[in-house]
Coordinates of C-alpha atoms and ligand atoms in Angstrom, one line a residue:
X1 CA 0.0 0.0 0.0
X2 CA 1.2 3.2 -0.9
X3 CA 1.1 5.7 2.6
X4 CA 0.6 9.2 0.3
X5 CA -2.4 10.7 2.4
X6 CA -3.7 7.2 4.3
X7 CA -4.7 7.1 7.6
X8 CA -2.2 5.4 9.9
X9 CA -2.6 4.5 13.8
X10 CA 0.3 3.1 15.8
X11 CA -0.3 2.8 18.9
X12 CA 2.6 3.4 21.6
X13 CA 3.8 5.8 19.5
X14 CA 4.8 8.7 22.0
X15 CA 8.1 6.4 22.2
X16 CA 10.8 4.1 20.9
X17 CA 9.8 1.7 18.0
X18 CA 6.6 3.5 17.6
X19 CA 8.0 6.8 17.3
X20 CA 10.3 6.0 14.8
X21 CA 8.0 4.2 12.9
X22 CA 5.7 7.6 13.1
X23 CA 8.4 9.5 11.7
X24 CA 9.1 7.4 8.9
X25 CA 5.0 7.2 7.7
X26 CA 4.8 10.7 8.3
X27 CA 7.6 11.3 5.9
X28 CA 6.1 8.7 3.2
X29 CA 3.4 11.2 3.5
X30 CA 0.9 9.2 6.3
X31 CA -1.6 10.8 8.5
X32 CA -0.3 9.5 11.6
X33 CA -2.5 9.4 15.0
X34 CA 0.1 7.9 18.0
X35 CA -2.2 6.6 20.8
X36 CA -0.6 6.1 23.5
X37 CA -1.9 5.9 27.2
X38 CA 0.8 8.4 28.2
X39 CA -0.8 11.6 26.5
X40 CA 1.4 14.4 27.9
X41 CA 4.6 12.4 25.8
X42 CA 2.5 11.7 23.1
X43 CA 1.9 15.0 22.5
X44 CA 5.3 15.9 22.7
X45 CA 6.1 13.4 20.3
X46 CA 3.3 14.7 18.2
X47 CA 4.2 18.2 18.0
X48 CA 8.0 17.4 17.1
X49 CA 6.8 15.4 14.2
X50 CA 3.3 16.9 12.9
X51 CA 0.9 14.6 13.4
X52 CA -1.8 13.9 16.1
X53 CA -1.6 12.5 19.7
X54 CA -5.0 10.4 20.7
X55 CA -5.0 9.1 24.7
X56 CA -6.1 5.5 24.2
X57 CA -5.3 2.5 27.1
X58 CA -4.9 0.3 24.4
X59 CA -6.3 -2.7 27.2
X60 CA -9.2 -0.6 27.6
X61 CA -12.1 -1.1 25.1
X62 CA -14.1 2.0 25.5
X63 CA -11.1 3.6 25.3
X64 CA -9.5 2.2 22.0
X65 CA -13.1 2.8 20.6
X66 CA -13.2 6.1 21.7
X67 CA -9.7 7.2 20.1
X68 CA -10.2 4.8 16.4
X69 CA -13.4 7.3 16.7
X70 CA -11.1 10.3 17.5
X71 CA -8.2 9.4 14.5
X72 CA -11.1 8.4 12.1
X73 CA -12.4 12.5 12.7
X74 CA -9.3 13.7 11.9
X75 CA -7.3 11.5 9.3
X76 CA -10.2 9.4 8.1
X77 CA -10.7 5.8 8.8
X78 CA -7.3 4.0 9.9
X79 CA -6.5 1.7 7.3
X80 CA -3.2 0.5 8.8
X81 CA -2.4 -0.2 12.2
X82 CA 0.8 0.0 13.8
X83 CA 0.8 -1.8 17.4
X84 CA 3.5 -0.9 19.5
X85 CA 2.1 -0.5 22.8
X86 CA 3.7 -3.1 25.3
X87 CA 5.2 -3.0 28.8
X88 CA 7.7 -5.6 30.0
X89 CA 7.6 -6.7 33.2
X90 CA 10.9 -9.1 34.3
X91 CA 11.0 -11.7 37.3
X92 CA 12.1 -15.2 37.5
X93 CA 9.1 -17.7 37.7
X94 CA 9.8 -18.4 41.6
X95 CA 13.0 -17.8 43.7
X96 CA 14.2 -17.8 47.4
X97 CA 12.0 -15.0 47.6
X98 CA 8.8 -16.9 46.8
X99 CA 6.8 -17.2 43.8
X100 CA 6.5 -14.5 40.8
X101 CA 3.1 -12.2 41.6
X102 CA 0.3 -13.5 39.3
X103 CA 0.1 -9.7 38.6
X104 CA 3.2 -9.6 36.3
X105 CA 1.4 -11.8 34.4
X106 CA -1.7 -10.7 34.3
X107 CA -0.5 -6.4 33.9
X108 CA 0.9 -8.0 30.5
X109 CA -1.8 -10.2 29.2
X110 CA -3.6 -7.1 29.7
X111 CA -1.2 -4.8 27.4
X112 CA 0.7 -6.8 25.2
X113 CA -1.8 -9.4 24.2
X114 CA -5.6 -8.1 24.9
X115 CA -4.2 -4.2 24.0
X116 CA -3.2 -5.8 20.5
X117 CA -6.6 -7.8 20.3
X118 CA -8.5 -5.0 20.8
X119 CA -7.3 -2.6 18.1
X120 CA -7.0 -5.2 15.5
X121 CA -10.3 -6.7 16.2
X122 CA -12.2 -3.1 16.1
X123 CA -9.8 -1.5 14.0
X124 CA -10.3 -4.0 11.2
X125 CA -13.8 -4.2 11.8
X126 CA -13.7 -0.6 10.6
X127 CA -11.6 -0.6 7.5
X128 CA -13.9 -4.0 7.1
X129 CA -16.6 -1.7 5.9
X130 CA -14.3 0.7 3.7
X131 CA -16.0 -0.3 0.2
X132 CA -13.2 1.6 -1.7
X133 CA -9.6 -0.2 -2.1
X134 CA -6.5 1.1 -1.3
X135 CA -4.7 -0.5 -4.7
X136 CA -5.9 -4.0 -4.8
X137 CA -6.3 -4.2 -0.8
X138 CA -8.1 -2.4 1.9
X139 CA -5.6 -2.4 4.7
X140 CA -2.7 -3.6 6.8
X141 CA -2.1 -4.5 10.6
X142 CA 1.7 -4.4 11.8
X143 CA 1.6 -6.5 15.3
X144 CA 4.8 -6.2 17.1
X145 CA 6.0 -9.6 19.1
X146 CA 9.6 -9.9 20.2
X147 CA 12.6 -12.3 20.0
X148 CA 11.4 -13.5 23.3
X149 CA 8.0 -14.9 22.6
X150 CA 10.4 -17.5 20.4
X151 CA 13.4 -18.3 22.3
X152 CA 12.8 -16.2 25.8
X153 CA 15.8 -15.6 28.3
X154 CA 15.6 -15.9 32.2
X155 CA 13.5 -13.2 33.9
X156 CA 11.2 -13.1 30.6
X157 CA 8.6 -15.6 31.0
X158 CA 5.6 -13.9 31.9
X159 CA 6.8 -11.0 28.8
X160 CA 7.4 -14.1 26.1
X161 CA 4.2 -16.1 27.2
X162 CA 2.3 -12.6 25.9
X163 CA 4.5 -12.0 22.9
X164 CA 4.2 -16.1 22.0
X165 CA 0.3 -14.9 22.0
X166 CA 1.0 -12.3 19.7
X167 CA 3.1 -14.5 17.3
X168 CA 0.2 -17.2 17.6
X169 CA -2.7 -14.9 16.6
X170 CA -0.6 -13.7 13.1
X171 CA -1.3 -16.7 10.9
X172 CA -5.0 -17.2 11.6
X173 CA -6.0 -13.4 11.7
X174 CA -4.8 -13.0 8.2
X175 CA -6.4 -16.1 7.4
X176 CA -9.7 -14.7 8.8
X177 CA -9.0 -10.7 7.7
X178 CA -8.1 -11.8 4.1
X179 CA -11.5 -12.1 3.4
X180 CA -11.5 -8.2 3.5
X181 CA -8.3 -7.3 1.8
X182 CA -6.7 -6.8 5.1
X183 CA -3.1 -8.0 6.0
X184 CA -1.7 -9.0 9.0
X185 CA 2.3 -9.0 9.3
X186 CA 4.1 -9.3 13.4
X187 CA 7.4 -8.1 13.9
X188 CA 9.9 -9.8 16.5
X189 CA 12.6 -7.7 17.2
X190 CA 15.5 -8.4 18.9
X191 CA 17.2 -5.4 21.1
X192 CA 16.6 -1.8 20.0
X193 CA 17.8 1.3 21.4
X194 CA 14.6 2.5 23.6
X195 CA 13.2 3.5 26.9
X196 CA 11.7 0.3 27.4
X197 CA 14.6 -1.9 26.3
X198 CA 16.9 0.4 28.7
X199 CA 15.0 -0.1 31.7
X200 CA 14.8 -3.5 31.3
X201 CA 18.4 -4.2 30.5
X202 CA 19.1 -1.8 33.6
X203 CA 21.6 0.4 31.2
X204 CA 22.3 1.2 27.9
X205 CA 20.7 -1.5 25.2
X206 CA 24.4 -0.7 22.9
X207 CA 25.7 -2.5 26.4
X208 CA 24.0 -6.0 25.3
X209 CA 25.6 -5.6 21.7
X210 CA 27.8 -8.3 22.5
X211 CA 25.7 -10.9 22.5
X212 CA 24.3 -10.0 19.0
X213 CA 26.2 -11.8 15.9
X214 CA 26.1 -9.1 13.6
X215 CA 25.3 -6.1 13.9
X216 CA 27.0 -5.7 17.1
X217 CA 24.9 -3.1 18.8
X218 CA 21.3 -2.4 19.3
X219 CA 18.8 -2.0 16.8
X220 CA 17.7 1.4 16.2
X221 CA 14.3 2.5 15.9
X222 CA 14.7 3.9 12.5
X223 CA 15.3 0.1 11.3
X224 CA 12.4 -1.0 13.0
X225 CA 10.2 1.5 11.4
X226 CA 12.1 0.4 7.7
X227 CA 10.4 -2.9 8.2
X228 CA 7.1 -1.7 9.0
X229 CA 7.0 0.5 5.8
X230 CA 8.6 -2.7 3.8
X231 CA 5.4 -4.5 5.3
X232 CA 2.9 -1.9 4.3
X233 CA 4.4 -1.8 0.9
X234 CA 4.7 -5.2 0.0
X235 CA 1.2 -6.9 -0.8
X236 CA 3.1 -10.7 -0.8
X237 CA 4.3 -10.4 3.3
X238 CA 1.0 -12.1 5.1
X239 CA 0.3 -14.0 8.0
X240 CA 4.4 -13.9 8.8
X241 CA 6.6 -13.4 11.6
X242 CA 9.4 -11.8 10.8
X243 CA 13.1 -11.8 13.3
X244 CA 14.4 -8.5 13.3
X245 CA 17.6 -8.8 15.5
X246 CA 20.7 -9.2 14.0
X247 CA 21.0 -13.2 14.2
X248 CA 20.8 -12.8 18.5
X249 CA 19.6 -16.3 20.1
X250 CA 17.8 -16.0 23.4
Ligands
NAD301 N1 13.0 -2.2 22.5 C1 13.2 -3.5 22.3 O1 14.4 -3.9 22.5 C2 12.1 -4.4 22.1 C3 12.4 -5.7 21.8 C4 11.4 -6.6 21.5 C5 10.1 -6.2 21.5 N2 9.8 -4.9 21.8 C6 8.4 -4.5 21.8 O2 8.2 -3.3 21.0 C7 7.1 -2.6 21.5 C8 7.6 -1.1 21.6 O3 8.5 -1.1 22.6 P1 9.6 0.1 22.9 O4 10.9 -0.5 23.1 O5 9.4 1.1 21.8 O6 9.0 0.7 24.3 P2 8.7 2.1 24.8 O7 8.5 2.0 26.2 O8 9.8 3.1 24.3 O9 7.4 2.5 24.1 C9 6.2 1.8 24.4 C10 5.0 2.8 24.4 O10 3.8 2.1 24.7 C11 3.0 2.9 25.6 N3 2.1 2.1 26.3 C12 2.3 1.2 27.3 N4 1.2 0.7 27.7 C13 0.2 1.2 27.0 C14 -1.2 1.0 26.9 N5 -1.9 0.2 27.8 N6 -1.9 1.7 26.0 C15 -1.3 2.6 25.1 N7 0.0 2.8 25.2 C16 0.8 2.1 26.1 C17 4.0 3.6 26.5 O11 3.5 4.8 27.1 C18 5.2 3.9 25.5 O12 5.0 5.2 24.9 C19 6.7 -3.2 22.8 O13 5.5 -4.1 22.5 C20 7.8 -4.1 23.1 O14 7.5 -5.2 23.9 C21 10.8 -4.0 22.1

């Protein structure tokens, strides 16, 4: 699909891999809405790059409909979704210090895997009714996984049981949106230089380099975004999962 003038959400996109995949669509010419439940950086992040900022808990139904509402106002119906909204929580499964709280898992079942539910389910229910096409197709979903939900290291299994959800739902939800033109792609990336990945890595992402084959640093958000036009553009990439980490192994 060619972006000149479509209507794009990405959700998460006041930060990191969302942000730079914003900047990129915006450039192709997108009309980019970032939701993101943190609305003070998301307008930040909006003003920097001209485009619009929607509050939205992606785990929060009345709240994604309320902001696919909001971007459908201003940019027209969304007829590609970016989902970047996740939150990684890390803890061993039980140590000394007793079990892992239920509530890691449950704080990211909430985010990573019902968050992406919801804006796929009523986002594509949306561009479902679109009766114009977009080229020969009426829209794209970009779900973002990570290495983790395929080979997970220690601390990550509450994180990779939700992101092994997200890789599980990719082949059958294009299977069942292809009906309607719409294609579904998830991205797994390895590490990238962002908030999220610094925090949990307790310094800087670059830092974890050596343990990546080649490239021997991060990813940087910029490369993520690359992939996520490549998957817009390119009609043939459906129902896929596609590595994007530099040959790292859990
Ligand atoms: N950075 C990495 O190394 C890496 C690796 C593998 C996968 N990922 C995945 O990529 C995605 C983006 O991560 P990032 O590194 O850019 O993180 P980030 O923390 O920089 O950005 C994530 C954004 O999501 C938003 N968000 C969190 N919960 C939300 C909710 N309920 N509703 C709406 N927005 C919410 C945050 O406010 C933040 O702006 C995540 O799903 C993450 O799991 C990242």
């Amino acid at each position: 699909m060619n972006l000149d003038n479509i209507s794009v959400v990405i959700t998460g996109g006041a930060s990191g891999l969302g942000a730079g995949a914003a900047k990129l669509f915006i450039e192709k010419g997108a009309k980019v809405a970032i939701f993101d439940r943190n609305l003070e950086l998301a307008q930040t992040t909006a003003t920097e790059l001209g485009c619009a900022a929607v509050q939205c808990d992606v785990a929060d139904e009345t709240s994604v409909i309320a902001a696919l509402a909001e971007a459908g106002k201003m940019n027209g119906t969304p007829r590609i979704l970016v989902n970047c909204a996740g939150i990684d929580i890390t803890g061993r499964t039980a140590t000394k210090g007793g079990p892992q709280p239920r509530e890691a898992l449950t704080q990211q079942i909430a985010v990573n895997l019902t968050g992406t539910f919801n804006i796929c389910r009523l986002g594509a229910d949306a561009i479902r009714e679109l009766d114009d096409l977009e080229g020969e197709e009426q829209g794209v979903i970009v779900n973002v996984a990570s290495i983790a939900g395929l080979d997970g290291p220690f601390g990550q299994t509450a994180y990779a049981a939700t992101k092994a959800a997200v890789i599980g739902m990719t082949l059958p939800m294009a299977r069942d949106l292809s009906a309607y033109g719409i294609r579904v792609v998830t991205i797994a990336p390895g590490v990238f230089n962002t908030p999220l990945a610094a925090s949990v890595l307790r310094g800087e992402p670059d830092d974890y380099a050596g343990s990546v084959p080649f490239p021997k640093r991060a990813g940087k958000p910029a490369e993520f975004a690359s992939m996520a036009l490549e998957i817009c553009q390119n009609p043939m990439l459906n129902g896929e999962v596609i590595r994007l980490d530099g040959a790292l192994r859990g």
